[in-house]
C-alpha positions as a LaTeX table, in Angstrom:
\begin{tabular}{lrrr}
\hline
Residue & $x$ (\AA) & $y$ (\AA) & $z$ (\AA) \\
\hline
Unk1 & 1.88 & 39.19 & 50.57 \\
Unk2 & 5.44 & 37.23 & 50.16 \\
Unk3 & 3.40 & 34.08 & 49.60 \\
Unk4 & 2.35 & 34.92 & 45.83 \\
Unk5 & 5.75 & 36.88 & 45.14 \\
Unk6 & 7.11 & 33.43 & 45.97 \\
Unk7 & 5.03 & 31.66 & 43.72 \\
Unk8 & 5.38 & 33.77 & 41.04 \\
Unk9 & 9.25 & 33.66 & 41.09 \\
Unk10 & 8.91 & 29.70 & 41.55 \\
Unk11 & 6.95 & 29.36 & 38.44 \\
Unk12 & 9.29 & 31.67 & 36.61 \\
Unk13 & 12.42 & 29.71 & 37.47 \\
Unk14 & 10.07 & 26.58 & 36.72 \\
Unk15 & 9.25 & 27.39 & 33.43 \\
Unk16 & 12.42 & 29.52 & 32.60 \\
Unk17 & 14.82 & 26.51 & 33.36 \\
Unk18 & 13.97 & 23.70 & 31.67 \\
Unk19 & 14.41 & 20.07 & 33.34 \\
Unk20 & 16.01 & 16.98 & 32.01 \\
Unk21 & 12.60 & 15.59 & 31.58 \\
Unk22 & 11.06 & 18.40 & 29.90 \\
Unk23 & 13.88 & 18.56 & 27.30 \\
Unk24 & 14.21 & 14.42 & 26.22 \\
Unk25 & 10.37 & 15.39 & 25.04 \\
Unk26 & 10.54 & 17.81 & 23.31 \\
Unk27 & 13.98 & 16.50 & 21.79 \\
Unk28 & 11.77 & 13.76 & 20.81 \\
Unk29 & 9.14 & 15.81 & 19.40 \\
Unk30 & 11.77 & 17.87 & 17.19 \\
Unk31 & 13.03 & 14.37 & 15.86 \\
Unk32 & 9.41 & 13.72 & 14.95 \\
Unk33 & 8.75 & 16.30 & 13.18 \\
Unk34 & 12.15 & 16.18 & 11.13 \\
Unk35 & 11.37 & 12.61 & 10.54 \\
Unk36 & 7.62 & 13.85 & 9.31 \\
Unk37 & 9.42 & 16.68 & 6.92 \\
Unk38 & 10.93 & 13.78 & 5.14 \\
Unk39 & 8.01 & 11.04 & 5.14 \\
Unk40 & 5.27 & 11.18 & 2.61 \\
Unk41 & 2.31 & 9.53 & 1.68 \\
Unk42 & 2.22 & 8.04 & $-1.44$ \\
Unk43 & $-1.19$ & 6.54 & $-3.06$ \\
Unk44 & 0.26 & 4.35 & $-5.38$ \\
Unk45 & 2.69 & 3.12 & $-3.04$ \\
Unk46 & 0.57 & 2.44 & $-0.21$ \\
Unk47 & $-2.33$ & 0.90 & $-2.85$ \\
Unk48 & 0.60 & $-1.52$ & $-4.17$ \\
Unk49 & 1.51 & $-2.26$ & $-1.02$ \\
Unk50 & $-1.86$ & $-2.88$ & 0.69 \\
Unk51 & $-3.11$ & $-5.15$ & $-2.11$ \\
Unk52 & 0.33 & $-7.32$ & $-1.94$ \\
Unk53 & $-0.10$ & $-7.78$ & 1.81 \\
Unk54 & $-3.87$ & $-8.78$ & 1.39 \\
Unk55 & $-3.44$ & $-10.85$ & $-1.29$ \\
Unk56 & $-0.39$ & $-12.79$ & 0.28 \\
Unk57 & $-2.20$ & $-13.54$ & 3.61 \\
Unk58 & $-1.38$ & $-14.20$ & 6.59 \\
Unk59 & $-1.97$ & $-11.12$ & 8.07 \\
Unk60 & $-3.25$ & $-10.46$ & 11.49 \\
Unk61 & $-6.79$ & $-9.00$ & 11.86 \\
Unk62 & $-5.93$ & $-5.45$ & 12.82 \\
Unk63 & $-3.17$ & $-5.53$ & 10.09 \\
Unk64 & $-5.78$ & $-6.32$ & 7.54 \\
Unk65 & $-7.95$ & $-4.10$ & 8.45 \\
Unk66 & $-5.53$ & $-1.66$ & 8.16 \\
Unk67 & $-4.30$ & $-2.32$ & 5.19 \\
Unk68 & $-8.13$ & $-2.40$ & 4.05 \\
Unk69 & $-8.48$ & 0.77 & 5.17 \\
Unk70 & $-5.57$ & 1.71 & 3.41 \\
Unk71 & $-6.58$ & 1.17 & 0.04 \\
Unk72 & $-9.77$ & 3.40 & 0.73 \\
Unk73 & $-7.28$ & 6.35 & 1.46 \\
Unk74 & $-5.29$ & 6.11 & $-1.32$ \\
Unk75 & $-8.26$ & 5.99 & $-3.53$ \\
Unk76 & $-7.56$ & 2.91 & $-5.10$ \\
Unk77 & $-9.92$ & 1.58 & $-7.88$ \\
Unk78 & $-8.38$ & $-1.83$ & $-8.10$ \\
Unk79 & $-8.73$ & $-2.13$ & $-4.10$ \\
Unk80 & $-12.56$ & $-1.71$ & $-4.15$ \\
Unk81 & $-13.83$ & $-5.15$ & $-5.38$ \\
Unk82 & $-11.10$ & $-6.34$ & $-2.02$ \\
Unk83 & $-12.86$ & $-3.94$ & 0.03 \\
Unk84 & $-16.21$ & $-4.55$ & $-1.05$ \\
Unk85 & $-15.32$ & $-8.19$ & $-0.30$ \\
Unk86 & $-14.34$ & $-7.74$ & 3.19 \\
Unk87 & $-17.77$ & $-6.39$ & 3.55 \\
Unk88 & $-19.12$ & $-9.93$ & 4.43 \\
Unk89 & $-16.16$ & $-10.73$ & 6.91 \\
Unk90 & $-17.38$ & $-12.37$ & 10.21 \\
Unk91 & $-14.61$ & $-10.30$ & 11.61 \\
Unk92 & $-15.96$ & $-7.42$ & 13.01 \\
Unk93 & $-12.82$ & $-4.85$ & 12.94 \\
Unk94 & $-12.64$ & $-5.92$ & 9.27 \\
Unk95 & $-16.04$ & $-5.51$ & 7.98 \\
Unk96 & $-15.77$ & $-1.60$ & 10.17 \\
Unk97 & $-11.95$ & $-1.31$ & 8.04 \\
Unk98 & $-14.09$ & $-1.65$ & 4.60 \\
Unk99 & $-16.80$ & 0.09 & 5.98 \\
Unk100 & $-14.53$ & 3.19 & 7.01 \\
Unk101 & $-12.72$ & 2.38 & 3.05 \\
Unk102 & $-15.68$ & 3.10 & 1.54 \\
Unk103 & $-16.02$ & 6.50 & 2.78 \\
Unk104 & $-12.88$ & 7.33 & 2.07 \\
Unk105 & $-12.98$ & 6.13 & $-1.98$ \\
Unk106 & $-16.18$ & 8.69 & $-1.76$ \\
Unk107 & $-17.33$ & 8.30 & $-5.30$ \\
Unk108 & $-20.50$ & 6.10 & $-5.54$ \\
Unk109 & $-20.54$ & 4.48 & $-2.40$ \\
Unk110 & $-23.09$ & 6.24 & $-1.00$ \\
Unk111 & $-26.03$ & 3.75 & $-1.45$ \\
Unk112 & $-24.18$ & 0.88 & $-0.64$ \\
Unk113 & $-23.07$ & 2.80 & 2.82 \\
Unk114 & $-27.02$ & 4.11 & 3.36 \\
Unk115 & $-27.56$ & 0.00 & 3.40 \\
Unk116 & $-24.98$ & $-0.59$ & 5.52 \\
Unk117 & $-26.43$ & 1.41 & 8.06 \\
Unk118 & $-29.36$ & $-0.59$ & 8.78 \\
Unk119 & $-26.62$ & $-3.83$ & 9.33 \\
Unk120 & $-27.07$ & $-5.75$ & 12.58 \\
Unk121 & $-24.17$ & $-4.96$ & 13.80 \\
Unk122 & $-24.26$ & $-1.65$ & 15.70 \\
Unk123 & $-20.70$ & $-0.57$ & 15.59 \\
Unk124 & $-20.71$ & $-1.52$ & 11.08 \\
Unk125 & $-23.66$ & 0.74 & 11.11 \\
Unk126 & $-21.82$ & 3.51 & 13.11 \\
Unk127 & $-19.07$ & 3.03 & 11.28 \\
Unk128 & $-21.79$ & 3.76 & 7.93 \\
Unk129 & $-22.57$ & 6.90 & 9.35 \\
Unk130 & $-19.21$ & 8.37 & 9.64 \\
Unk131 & $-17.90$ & 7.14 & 6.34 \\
Unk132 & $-20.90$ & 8.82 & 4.97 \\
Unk133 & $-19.73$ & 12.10 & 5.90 \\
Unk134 & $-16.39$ & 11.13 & 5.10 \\
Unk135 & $-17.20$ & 11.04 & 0.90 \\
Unk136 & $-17.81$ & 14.79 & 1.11 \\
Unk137 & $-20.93$ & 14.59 & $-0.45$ \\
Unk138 & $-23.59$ & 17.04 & 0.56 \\
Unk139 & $-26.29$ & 14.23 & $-0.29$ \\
Unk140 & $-24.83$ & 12.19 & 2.40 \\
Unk141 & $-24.77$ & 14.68 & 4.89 \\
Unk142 & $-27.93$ & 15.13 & 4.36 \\
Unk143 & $-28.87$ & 11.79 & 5.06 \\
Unk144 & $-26.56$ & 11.31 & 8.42 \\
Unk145 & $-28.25$ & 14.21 & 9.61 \\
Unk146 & $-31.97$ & 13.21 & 8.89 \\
Unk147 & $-30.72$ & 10.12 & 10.53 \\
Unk148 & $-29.34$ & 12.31 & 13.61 \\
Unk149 & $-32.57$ & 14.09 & 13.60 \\
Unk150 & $-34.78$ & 11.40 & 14.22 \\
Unk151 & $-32.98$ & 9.95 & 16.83 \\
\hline
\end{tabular}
């Protein structure tokens, strides 16, 4: 009987008293957040910004990919004919960034992402699929689940 009174009052004190290493955490969370309350995303400055880094080159493949995917978010019309370029990448990550874009933009991409998802490359037409559902079209989540259905 004195074994779970124990327990009980251990995991009190435990969670009542909070460690060094429980605190720097959560202190780190808090300066997160108050970071976050300050931060905010801008469309026009992430599309200016996406298309300068592309255009300048140089960039590392997961950079450009996320900058690719960038423009998509911020709905950028100017970014499309970039995005629709990266389409025919060899790199992989890339062609999935534009892929991914696409969804995001969400107005009129849906044919060229029902295409897409007959690509040879498994993972691009995966990658289809979700940015399908990502346009927030009802006609497209119609087709990724007719696609689901039939296995």
């Amino acid at each position: 009987m004195a074994r779970p009174l124990y327990a009980t009052l251990a995991l009190t004190l435990a969670l009542a008293v909070p460690s060094a290493s429980q605190s720097a955490p959560q202190s780190d969370w808090a300066r997160l957040l108050k970071q976050d309350a300050r931060i905010s995303f801008n469309p026009a400055r992430t599309e200016l910004a996406a298309i300068t880094a592309i255009e300048a080159g140089g960039l590392d493949q997961g950079t450009r990919a996320a900058a690719l995917f960038a423009l998509g978010a911020s709905g950028s019309k100017r970014g499309r004919a970039l995005i629709v370029e990266a389409l025919a990448s060899e790199n992989l990550q890339e062609r999935c960034a534009a892929v991914l874009a696409l969804g995001e933009l969400g107005v009129g991409v849906s044919p060229l992402l029902e295409r897409l998802r007959g690509d040879s490359a498994p993972l691009v037409a995966e990658c289809a699929l979700l940015a399908l559902m990502r346009t927030g079209r009802w006609a497209a989540a119609d087709y990724v689940e007719a696609v689901s259905e039939s296995g």
